[in-house]
Amino acid sequence: MLSKKTKYAFHALTYLGKHRDQGAILIQEISEKYGISHKFLENILLELKKAGFLGSKKGKGGGYYLIKDPTEIPLSRVIRLLDGPIALLPCVSLNYYEPCEECENQEQCGLNKVMIRVRDETLKILEMKTLQDILEEE
Amino acid sequence: MLSKKTKYAFHALTYLGKHRDQGAILIQEISEKYGISHKFLENILLELKKAGFLGSKKGKGGGYYLIKDPTEIPLSRVIRLLDGPIALLPCVSLNYYEPCEECENQEQCGLNKVMIRVRDETLKILEMKTLQDILEEE
DNA sequence: AATAAGTCTATAAATTTTGTAGGTTTTGTA
DNA sequence: TACAAAACCTACAAAATTTATAGACTTATT
């Protein structure tokens, strides 16, 4: 399951996407809208900024705004940033690969093969679908 | 990611599947083979038994054995039993459905739609692939 | 009777996730 | 130029979940 952090990130991105024409948006505005703790959301927005999705402005009249085009924010990138691996096993993760401790050799692990398929099918969707698609749905 | 519990369950099932002709197998034998704590594995095997996958025999010469045909143990059932929901959002889970707290109405939630697709593609694989497939791979 | 195994319930330890505190920096504006 | 508003940053705390352990109980075999 996606963590709250990731869900909140999607809410924030969606909100900022919808209000792109309105300049900088206060953390407060988003946190109130979705009932997210201000401070928690602060951390999340900061991560999204560091990842290059958002821009920000300090001081009075400041806030956050989307700097990437929504078509260039695949859902997979947001999930990986906040939640980590998308794969169901570490030995199958493209971005966070680790061998499974208990497995002697993953070449002959039956689970490994299935989970590669699951990963690939999942990624097909999560890499193709972007924030733009979310915005269009709502 | 799958929990250790689930991974251990798959290891145990695979081991029991491979040694189906050898009667009851000791917890100890499996726990040593994969380096799993005896007591932890105990709990897992008990759950698998209660779910109808395994049988057991107490006392000397006792142990666990597979009672279901491996073709009738889809991976999805094992995951759901030990790990819970397969879906990435509660509002999209077939077996553990819950509405998302922050969502006003999930009908117009863009994430919801995508996650239904991810769930369906994942389930296509995890419901079709069974313990039998794992055994054949190894 | 003794021993070997699984059964059961409760609890503890470790880890991860979620949330909070409080000071720092930047910027607009009076 | 001083003040206030807002993001920035680091560290910590609380809560929840996962992983692991303890120990007494039951059942079967010899």
XYZ file of C-alpha atoms (C1' of nucleotides) in Angstrom:
336
model
C 0.000 0.000 0.000
C 1.141 3.527 -0.659
C 2.152 5.466 2.438
C 0.290 8.553 3.556
C 3.299 10.563 2.552
C 2.886 9.460 -1.036
C -0.853 10.006 -1.031
C -0.358 13.465 0.388
C 2.233 14.175 -2.264
C -0.273 13.270 -4.957
C -2.930 15.452 -3.384
C -0.543 18.375 -3.205
C 0.643 17.917 -6.779
C -2.910 17.665 -8.000
C -3.907 20.780 -6.135
C -0.926 22.719 -7.430
C -1.646 21.449 -10.909
C -5.214 22.660 -10.751
C -4.146 26.087 -9.543
C -1.172 26.579 -11.779
C -2.353 29.976 -12.945
C -2.646 31.352 -9.437
C 1.025 31.725 -8.649
C 2.476 30.591 -5.344
C 0.157 28.572 -3.118
C 0.520 28.425 0.658
C 1.332 25.137 2.371
C -1.483 26.081 4.706
C -4.015 26.192 1.910
C -3.219 22.634 0.858
C -2.922 21.251 4.350
C -6.318 22.647 5.281
C -7.947 21.466 2.102
C -6.957 17.847 2.700
C -6.670 17.822 6.488
C -2.947 17.177 6.453
C -0.700 18.349 9.270
C 1.019 21.538 8.154
C 4.464 20.469 9.306
C 4.227 17.020 7.779
C 3.191 18.448 4.456
C 6.040 20.939 4.674
C 8.534 18.064 4.593
C 6.801 16.453 1.678
C 6.681 19.610 -0.408
C 10.326 20.181 0.300
C 11.150 16.743 -1.061
C 9.070 17.391 -4.130
C 10.922 20.620 -4.611
C 14.334 18.998 -4.253
C 13.267 16.425 -6.796
C 12.587 19.207 -9.238
C 8.805 19.038 -9.423
C 8.019 22.183 -7.485
C 9.355 25.662 -7.148
C 8.882 27.902 -4.160
C 9.076 31.449 -3.035
C 9.845 32.557 0.487
C 8.490 35.447 2.485
C 5.206 37.251 2.169
C 3.294 36.274 -0.920
C 5.383 33.123 -1.098
C 4.361 29.521 -1.459
C 4.763 26.565 -3.794
C 4.022 26.097 -7.454
C 4.476 23.434 -10.092
C 7.523 23.949 -12.291
C 7.354 20.748 -14.290
C 4.771 20.129 -16.905
C 2.233 17.648 -15.536
C 2.829 15.424 -18.548
C 6.387 15.006 -17.344
C 5.593 13.758 -13.892
C 4.974 10.036 -14.148
C 3.291 8.533 -11.102
C 6.163 6.088 -10.743
C 8.589 8.886 -9.985
C 6.470 10.289 -7.192
C 5.989 6.885 -5.627
C 9.672 6.055 -5.784
C 10.625 9.386 -4.322
C 8.362 9.189 -1.284
C 7.801 5.482 -0.807
C 10.792 3.796 -2.327
C 10.602 0.619 -4.374
C 7.587 -0.233 -6.475
C 8.593 -3.872 -6.869
C 7.289 -6.488 -4.460
C 10.720 -7.968 -3.773
C 14.067 -6.215 -3.333
C 15.714 -8.678 -5.728
C 13.408 -7.442 -8.458
C 13.595 -3.717 -7.889
C 15.100 -1.621 -10.668
C 15.851 1.404 -8.511
C 16.407 -0.134 -5.101
C 17.856 -3.515 -5.936
C 19.103 -5.775 -3.164
C 19.478 -9.530 -3.150
C 17.076 -11.397 -0.855
C 18.986 -12.606 2.177
C 17.439 -16.044 2.316
C 17.884 -16.816 -1.367
C 20.903 -18.815 -2.360
C 20.727 -17.763 -5.960
C 17.948 -15.734 -7.419
C 18.459 -17.237 -10.850
C 16.575 -20.305 -9.774
C 14.046 -18.583 -7.545
C 10.531 -19.143 -8.831
C 9.121 -16.155 -7.007
C 11.686 -13.888 -8.590
C 10.387 -14.607 -12.070
C 6.767 -13.940 -11.217
C 7.585 -10.762 -9.403
C 9.502 -9.465 -12.393
C 6.330 -9.832 -14.395
C 4.279 -8.051 -11.759
C 6.828 -5.267 -11.638
C 6.828 -4.856 -15.395
C 3.051 -4.730 -15.681
C 2.833 -2.273 -12.820
C 5.492 -0.049 -14.279
C 3.859 -0.093 -17.681
C 0.985 1.764 -16.093
C 2.762 3.889 -13.517
C 5.384 5.129 -15.942
C 2.918 5.956 -18.644
C 0.351 7.652 -16.455
C 1.329 11.120 -15.350
C 0.009 13.908 -13.198
C -1.651 15.174 -16.352
C -3.856 12.080 -16.475
C -4.862 12.567 -12.860
C -5.736 16.181 -13.548
C -7.828 15.251 -16.554
C -9.799 12.698 -14.577
C -10.802 15.151 -11.877
C 7.144 -4.751 -0.759
C 6.178 -8.119 0.572
C 6.829 -8.612 4.284
C 9.287 -11.186 5.543
C 6.345 -13.150 6.821
C 5.027 -13.558 3.311
C 8.403 -14.387 1.872
C 8.956 -16.980 4.567
C 5.529 -18.421 3.836
C 6.472 -18.845 0.195
C 9.761 -20.482 1.122
C 7.984 -22.895 3.437
C 5.312 -23.732 0.912
C 7.895 -24.298 -1.767
C 9.928 -26.527 0.492
C 6.886 -28.537 1.518
C 5.840 -28.767 -2.101
C 9.216 -30.158 -3.102
C 9.134 -32.739 -0.329
C 5.535 -33.767 -0.619
C 6.388 -37.455 -0.793
C 8.373 -37.386 2.434
C 5.491 -37.103 4.862
C 5.576 -34.654 7.752
C 8.418 -32.139 7.734
C 9.764 -30.508 10.886
C 9.475 -26.761 11.379
C 13.106 -26.969 12.373
C 14.135 -28.386 9.036
C 12.598 -25.464 7.171
C 13.753 -22.811 9.604
C 17.331 -24.035 9.372
C 17.248 -24.333 5.626
C 16.291 -20.682 5.171
C 17.691 -19.195 8.356
C 14.307 -18.267 9.731
C 13.670 -18.060 13.467
C 11.960 -21.279 14.549
C 9.299 -19.527 16.592
C 8.505 -16.980 13.936
C 8.079 -19.648 11.329
C 5.880 -21.575 13.738
C 3.334 -18.774 13.672
C 3.424 -18.574 9.930
C 2.912 -22.289 9.411
C 0.033 -22.188 11.821
C -1.630 -19.497 9.771
C -1.084 -21.463 6.604
C -2.628 -24.458 8.288
C -5.666 -22.514 9.471
C -6.103 -21.227 5.953
C -6.311 -24.803 4.736
C -3.043 -25.045 2.846
C -1.175 -27.263 5.268
C -1.864 -30.216 7.486
C 0.122 -31.147 10.560
C 0.826 -33.942 12.912
C 1.838 -33.563 16.533
C 4.239 -35.590 18.613
C 7.200 -37.636 17.573
C 7.426 -38.061 13.838
C 5.148 -35.073 13.452
C 5.519 -31.976 11.321
C 3.812 -30.149 8.487
C 2.792 -31.204 5.007
C 0.957 -29.729 2.064
C -2.657 -30.781 1.850
C -3.726 -28.630 -1.085
C -2.662 -29.312 -4.595
C -0.036 -26.718 -5.567
C -2.133 -25.792 -8.586
C -4.810 -24.618 -6.197
C -2.676 -22.210 -4.233
C -2.602 -18.946 -6.140
C 0.103 -16.551 -4.998
C -2.527 -13.897 -4.376
C -4.082 -15.961 -1.601
C -0.822 -16.362 0.247
C -0.022 -12.676 -0.003
C -3.457 -11.633 1.179
C -3.329 -14.044 4.071
C 0.010 -12.901 5.465
C 0.369 -9.371 4.171
C -3.141 -8.114 3.640
C -4.186 -6.008 0.666
C -2.507 -6.314 -2.703
C -3.916 -3.019 -3.986
C -1.925 0.183 -3.606
C -4.835 2.129 -2.121
C -7.447 1.005 0.400
C -10.210 2.491 -1.741
C -9.249 0.095 -4.516
C -8.810 -3.089 -2.529
C -11.182 -5.934 -3.301
C -10.609 -7.825 -0.072
C -9.746 -5.051 2.339
C -11.721 -2.119 1.019
C -11.823 1.131 2.947
C -12.490 4.636 1.687
C -9.511 7.007 1.760
C -9.982 9.482 4.588
C -8.845 12.541 2.688
C -10.956 11.878 -0.391
C -14.250 13.645 -0.618
C -15.601 11.237 -3.203
C -13.591 8.555 -4.836
C -15.721 8.682 -7.961
C -13.839 11.729 -9.106
C -10.446 10.747 -7.771
C -7.939 10.419 -10.571
C -5.578 8.246 -8.597
C -8.353 5.805 -7.855
C -8.805 5.010 -11.519
C -5.148 4.377 -12.186
C -4.786 2.228 -9.118
C -7.694 0.073 -10.202
C -5.789 -0.657 -13.371
C -2.622 -1.478 -11.464
C -4.569 -3.748 -9.163
C -6.212 -5.562 -12.054
C -2.965 -6.143 -13.917
C -1.259 -7.328 -10.751
C -4.080 -9.688 -9.888
C -4.144 -11.106 -13.388
C -0.699 -12.466 -12.675
C -0.922 -13.269 -8.983
C -4.227 -15.090 -9.305
C -3.159 -17.118 -12.275
C 0.276 -18.072 -10.994
C 0.216 -20.738 -8.325
C 2.621 -22.594 -6.107
C 2.826 -25.119 -8.919
C 4.436 -22.528 -11.181
C 6.988 -21.693 -8.528
C 7.818 -25.353 -8.074
C 8.245 -25.844 -11.808
C 10.642 -22.935 -12.056
C 12.980 -24.252 -9.384
C 6.220 -42.418 31.771
C 9.157 -39.863 28.909
C 9.899 -37.356 25.008
C 9.060 -35.014 20.772
C 6.507 -32.377 18.254
C 2.849 -28.841 17.105
C -0.703 -25.165 19.450
C -1.790 -21.031 21.582
C -1.632 -16.446 23.739
C 0.800 -12.863 25.231
C 4.502 -9.844 25.186
C 8.939 -7.689 23.779
C 12.105 -5.697 20.556
C 13.074 -3.503 16.317
C 11.874 -0.847 12.547
C 9.255 2.265 9.891
C 5.971 5.743 9.428
C 3.855 9.742 10.951
C 3.987 13.893 13.225
C 6.128 17.892 16.089
C 9.364 21.517 17.718
C 11.857 25.327 17.118
C 15.134 27.989 15.199
C 17.040 30.029 10.414
C 16.689 32.351 6.090
C 14.492 34.974 2.583
C 11.341 38.360 0.825
C 7.828 41.902 0.505
C 6.104 46.053 2.501
C 5.056 49.745 5.751
C 15.246 49.843 7.897
C 12.338 47.116 10.780
C 8.736 43.900 10.809
C 6.060 40.132 9.508
C 5.143 36.291 6.581
C 6.510 32.478 4.551
C 9.573 28.624 3.227
C 13.869 25.949 4.926
C 16.221 22.801 7.842
C 17.586 19.515 11.472
C 16.504 16.910 15.013
C 13.508 14.561 17.742
C 9.094 12.224 19.525
C 5.100 9.476 19.144
C 2.510 5.928 17.004
C 1.986 2.031 14.341
C 3.558 -2.033 12.313
C 6.541 -5.814 11.731
C 9.521 -9.151 13.522
C 10.770 -12.076 17.107
C 10.580 -14.496 21.713
C 8.665 -16.816 25.908
C 6.478 -20.228 28.067
C 2.801 -23.073 29.214
C -0.465 -26.546 26.902
C -1.897 -30.480 23.980
C -1.217 -34.579 21.308
C 1.163 -38.591 19.621
C 4.811 -42.069 19.740
C 7.766 -45.313 21.914
